[in-house]
mmCIF file of N, CA and C in Angstrom:
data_model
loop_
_atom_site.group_PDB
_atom_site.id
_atom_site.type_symbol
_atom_site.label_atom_id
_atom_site.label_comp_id
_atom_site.label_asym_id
_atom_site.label_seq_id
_atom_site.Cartn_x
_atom_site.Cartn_y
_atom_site.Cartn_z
ATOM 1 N N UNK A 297 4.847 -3.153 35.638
ATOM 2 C CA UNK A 297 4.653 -2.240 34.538
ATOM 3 C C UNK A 297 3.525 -2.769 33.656
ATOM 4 N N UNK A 298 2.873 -2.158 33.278
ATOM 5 C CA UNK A 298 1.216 -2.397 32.349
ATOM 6 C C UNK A 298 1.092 -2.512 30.956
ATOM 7 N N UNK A 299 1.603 -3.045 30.455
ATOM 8 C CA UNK A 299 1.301 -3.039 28.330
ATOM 9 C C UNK A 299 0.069 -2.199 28.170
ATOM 10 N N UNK A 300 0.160 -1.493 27.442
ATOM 11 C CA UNK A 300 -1.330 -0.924 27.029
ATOM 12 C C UNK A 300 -1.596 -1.179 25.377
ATOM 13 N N UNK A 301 -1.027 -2.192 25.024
ATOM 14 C CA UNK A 301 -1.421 -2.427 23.639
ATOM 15 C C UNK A 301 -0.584 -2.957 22.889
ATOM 16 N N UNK A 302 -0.565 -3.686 21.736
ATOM 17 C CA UNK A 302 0.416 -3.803 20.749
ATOM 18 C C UNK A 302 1.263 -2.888 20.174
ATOM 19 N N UNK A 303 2.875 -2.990 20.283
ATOM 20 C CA UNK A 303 3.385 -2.373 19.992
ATOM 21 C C UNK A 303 3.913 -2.297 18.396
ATOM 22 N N UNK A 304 4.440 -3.528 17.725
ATOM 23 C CA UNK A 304 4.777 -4.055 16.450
ATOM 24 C C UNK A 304 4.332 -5.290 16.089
ATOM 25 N N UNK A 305 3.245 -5.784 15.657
ATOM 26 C CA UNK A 305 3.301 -6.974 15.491
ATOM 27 C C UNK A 305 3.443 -8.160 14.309
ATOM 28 N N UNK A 306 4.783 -7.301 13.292
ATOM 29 C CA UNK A 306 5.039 -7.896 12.239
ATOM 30 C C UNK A 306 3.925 -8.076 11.173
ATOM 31 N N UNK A 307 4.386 -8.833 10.574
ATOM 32 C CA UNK A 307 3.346 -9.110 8.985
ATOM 33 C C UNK A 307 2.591 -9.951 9.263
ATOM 34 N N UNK A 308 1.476 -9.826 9.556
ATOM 35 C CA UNK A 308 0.199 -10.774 9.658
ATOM 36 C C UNK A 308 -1.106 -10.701 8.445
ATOM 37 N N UNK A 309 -1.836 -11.721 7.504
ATOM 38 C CA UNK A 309 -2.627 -11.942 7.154
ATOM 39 C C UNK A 309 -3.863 -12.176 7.616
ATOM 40 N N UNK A 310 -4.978 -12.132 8.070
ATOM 41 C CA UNK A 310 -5.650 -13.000 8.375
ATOM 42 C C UNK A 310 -7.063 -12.868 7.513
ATOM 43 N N UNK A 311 -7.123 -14.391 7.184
ATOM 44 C CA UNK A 311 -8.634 -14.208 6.893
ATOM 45 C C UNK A 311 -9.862 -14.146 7.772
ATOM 46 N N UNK A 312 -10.902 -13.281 7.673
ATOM 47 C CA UNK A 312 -11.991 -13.032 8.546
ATOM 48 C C UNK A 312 -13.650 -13.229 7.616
ATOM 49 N N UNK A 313 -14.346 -13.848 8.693
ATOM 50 C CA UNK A 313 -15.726 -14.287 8.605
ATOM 51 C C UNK A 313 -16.287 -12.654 8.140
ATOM 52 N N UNK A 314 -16.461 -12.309 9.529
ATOM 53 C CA UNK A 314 -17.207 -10.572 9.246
ATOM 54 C C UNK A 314 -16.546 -9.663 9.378
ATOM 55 N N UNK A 315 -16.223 -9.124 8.337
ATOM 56 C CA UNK A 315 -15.113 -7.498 8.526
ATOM 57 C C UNK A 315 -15.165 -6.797 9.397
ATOM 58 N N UNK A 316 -17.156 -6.114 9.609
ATOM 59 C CA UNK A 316 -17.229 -5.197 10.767
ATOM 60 C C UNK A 316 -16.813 -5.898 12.268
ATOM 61 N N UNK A 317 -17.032 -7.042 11.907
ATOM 62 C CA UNK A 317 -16.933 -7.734 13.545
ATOM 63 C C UNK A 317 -15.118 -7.409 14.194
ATOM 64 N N UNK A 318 -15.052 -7.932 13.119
ATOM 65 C CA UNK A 318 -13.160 -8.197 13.211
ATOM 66 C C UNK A 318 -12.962 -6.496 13.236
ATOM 67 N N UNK A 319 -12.993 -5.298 12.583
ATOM 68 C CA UNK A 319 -12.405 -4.194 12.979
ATOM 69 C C UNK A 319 -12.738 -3.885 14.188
ATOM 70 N N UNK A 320 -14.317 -3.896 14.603
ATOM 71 C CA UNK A 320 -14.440 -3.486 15.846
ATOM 72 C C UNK A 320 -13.357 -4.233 16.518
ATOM 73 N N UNK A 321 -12.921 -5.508 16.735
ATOM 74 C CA UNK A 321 -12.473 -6.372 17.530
ATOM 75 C C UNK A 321 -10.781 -5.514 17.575
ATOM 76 N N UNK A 322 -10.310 -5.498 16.347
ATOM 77 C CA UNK A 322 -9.046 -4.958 16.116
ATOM 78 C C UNK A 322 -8.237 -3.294 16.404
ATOM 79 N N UNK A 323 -9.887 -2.521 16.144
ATOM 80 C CA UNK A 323 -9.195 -1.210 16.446
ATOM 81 C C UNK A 323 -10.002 -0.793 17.191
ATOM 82 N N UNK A 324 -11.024 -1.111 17.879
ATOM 83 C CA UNK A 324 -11.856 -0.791 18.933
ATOM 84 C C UNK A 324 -10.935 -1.232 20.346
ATOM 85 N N UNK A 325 -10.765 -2.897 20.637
ATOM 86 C CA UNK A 325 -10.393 -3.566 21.607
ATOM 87 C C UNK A 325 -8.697 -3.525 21.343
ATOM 88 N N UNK A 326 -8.183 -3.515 20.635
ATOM 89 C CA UNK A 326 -6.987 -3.462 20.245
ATOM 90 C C UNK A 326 -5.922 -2.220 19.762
ATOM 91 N N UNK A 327 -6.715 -1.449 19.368
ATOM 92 C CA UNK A 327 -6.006 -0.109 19.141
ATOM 93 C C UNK A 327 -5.503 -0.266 17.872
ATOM 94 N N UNK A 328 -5.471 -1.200 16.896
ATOM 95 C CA UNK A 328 -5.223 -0.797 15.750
ATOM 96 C C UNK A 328 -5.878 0.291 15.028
ATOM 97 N N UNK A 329 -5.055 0.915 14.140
ATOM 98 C CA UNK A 329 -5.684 1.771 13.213
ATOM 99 C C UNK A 329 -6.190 1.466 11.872
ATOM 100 N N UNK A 330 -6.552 1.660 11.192
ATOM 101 C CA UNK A 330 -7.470 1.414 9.758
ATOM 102 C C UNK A 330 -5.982 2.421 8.527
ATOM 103 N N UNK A 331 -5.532 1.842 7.803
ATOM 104 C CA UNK A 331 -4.824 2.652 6.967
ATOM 105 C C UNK A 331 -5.035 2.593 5.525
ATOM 106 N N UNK A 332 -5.838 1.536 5.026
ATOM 107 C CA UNK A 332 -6.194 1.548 3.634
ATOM 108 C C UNK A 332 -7.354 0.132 3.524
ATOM 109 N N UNK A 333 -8.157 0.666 2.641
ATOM 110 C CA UNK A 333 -9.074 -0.842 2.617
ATOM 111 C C UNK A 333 -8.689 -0.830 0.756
ATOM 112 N N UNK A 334 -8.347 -2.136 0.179
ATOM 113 C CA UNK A 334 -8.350 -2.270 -1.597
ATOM 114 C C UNK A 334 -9.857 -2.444 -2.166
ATOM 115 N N UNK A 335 -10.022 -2.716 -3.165
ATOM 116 C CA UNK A 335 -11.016 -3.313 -4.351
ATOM 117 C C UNK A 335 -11.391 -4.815 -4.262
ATOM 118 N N UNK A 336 -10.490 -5.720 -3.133
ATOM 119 C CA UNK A 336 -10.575 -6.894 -2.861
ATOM 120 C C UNK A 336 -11.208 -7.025 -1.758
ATOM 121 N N UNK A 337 -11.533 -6.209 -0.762
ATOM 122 C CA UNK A 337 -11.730 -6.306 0.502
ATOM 123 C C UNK A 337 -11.159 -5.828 1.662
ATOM 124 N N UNK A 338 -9.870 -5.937 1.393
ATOM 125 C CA UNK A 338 -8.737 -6.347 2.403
ATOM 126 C C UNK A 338 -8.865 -4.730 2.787
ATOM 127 N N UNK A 339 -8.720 -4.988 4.001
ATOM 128 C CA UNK A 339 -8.413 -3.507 5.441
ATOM 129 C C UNK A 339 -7.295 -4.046 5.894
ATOM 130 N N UNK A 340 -6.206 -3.158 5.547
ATOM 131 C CA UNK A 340 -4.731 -2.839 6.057
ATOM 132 C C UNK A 340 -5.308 -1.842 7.645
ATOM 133 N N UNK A 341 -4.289 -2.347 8.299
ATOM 134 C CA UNK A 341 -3.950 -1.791 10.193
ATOM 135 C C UNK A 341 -2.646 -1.449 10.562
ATOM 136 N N UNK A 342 -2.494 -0.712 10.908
ATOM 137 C CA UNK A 342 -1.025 -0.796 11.968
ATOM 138 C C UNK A 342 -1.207 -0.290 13.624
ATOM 139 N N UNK A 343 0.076 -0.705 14.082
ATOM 140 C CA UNK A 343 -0.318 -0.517 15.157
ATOM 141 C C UNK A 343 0.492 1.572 15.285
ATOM 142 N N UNK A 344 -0.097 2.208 16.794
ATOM 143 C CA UNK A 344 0.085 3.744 16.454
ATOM 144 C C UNK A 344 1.132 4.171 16.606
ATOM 145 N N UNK A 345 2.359 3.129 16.970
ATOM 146 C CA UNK A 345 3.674 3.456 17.054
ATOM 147 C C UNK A 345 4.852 2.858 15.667
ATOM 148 N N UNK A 346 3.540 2.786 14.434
ATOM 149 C CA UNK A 346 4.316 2.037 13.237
ATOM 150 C C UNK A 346 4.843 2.846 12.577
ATOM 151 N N UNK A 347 6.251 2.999 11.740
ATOM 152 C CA UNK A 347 6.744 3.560 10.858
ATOM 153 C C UNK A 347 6.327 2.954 9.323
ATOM 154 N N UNK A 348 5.827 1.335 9.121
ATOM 155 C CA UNK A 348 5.216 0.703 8.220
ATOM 156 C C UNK A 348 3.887 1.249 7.878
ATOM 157 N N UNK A 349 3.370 1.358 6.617
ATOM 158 C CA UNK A 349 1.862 1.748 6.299
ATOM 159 C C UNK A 349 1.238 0.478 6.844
ATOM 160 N N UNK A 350 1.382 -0.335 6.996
ATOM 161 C CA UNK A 350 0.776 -1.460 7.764
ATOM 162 C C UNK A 350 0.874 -2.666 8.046
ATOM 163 N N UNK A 351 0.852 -3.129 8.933
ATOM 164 C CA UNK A 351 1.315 -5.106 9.414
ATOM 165 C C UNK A 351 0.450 -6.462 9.605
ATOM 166 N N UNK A 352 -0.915 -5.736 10.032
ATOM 167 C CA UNK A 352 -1.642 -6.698 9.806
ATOM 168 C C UNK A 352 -2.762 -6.303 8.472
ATOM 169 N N UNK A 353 -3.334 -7.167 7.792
ATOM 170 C CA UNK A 353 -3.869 -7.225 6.942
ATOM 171 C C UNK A 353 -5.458 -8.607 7.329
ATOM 172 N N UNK A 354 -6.758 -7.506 7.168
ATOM 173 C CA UNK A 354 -7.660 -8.592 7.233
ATOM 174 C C UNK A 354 -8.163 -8.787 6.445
ATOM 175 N N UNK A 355 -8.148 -10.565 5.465
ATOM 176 C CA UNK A 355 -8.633 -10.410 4.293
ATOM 177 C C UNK A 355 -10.220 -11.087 4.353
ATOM 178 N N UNK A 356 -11.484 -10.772 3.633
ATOM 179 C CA UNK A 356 -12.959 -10.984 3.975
ATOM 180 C C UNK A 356 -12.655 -12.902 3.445
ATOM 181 N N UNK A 357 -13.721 -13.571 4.123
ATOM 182 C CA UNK A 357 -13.797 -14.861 3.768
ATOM 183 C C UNK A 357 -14.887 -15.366 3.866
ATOM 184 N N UNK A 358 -15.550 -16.387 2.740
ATOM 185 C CA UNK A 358 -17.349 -17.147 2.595
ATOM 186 C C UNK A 358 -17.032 -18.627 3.714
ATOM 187 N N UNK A 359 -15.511 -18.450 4.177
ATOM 188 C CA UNK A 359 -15.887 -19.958 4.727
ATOM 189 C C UNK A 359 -14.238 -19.796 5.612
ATOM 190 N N UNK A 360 -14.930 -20.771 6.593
ATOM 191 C CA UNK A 360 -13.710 -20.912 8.065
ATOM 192 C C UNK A 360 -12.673 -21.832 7.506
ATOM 193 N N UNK A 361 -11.698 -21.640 7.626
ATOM 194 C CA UNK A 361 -10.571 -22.362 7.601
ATOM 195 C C UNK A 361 -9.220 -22.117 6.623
#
């Protein structure tokens, strides 16, 4: 049987280098959806079988780690 994607993948943060890089990466290659971006940066996702407004969260960052 074949996964075709993330189904739930809980509450995730992450901080990211380049936003555009990381959405393409997330809802291009991944199938997340885009559900709200704030005044801080941050682009809320869920995945297309979520009842949550959203689970992962990518927040923008000047530096790795």
């Amino acid at each position: 049987m074949a996964m075709t994607g993330v189904l739930r993948p809980g509450h995730v943060q992450l901080r990211v280098l380049d936003m555009e890089e990381s959405l393409e990466h997330y809802c291009n290659n991944m199938g997340l959806i885009e559900t709200d971006r704030d005044d801080q940066g941050r682009v809320y996702l869920k995945c297309w079988d979520e009842q949550d407004k959203f689970s992962v969260v990518l927040e923008p960052s000047c530096r790795a780690g």
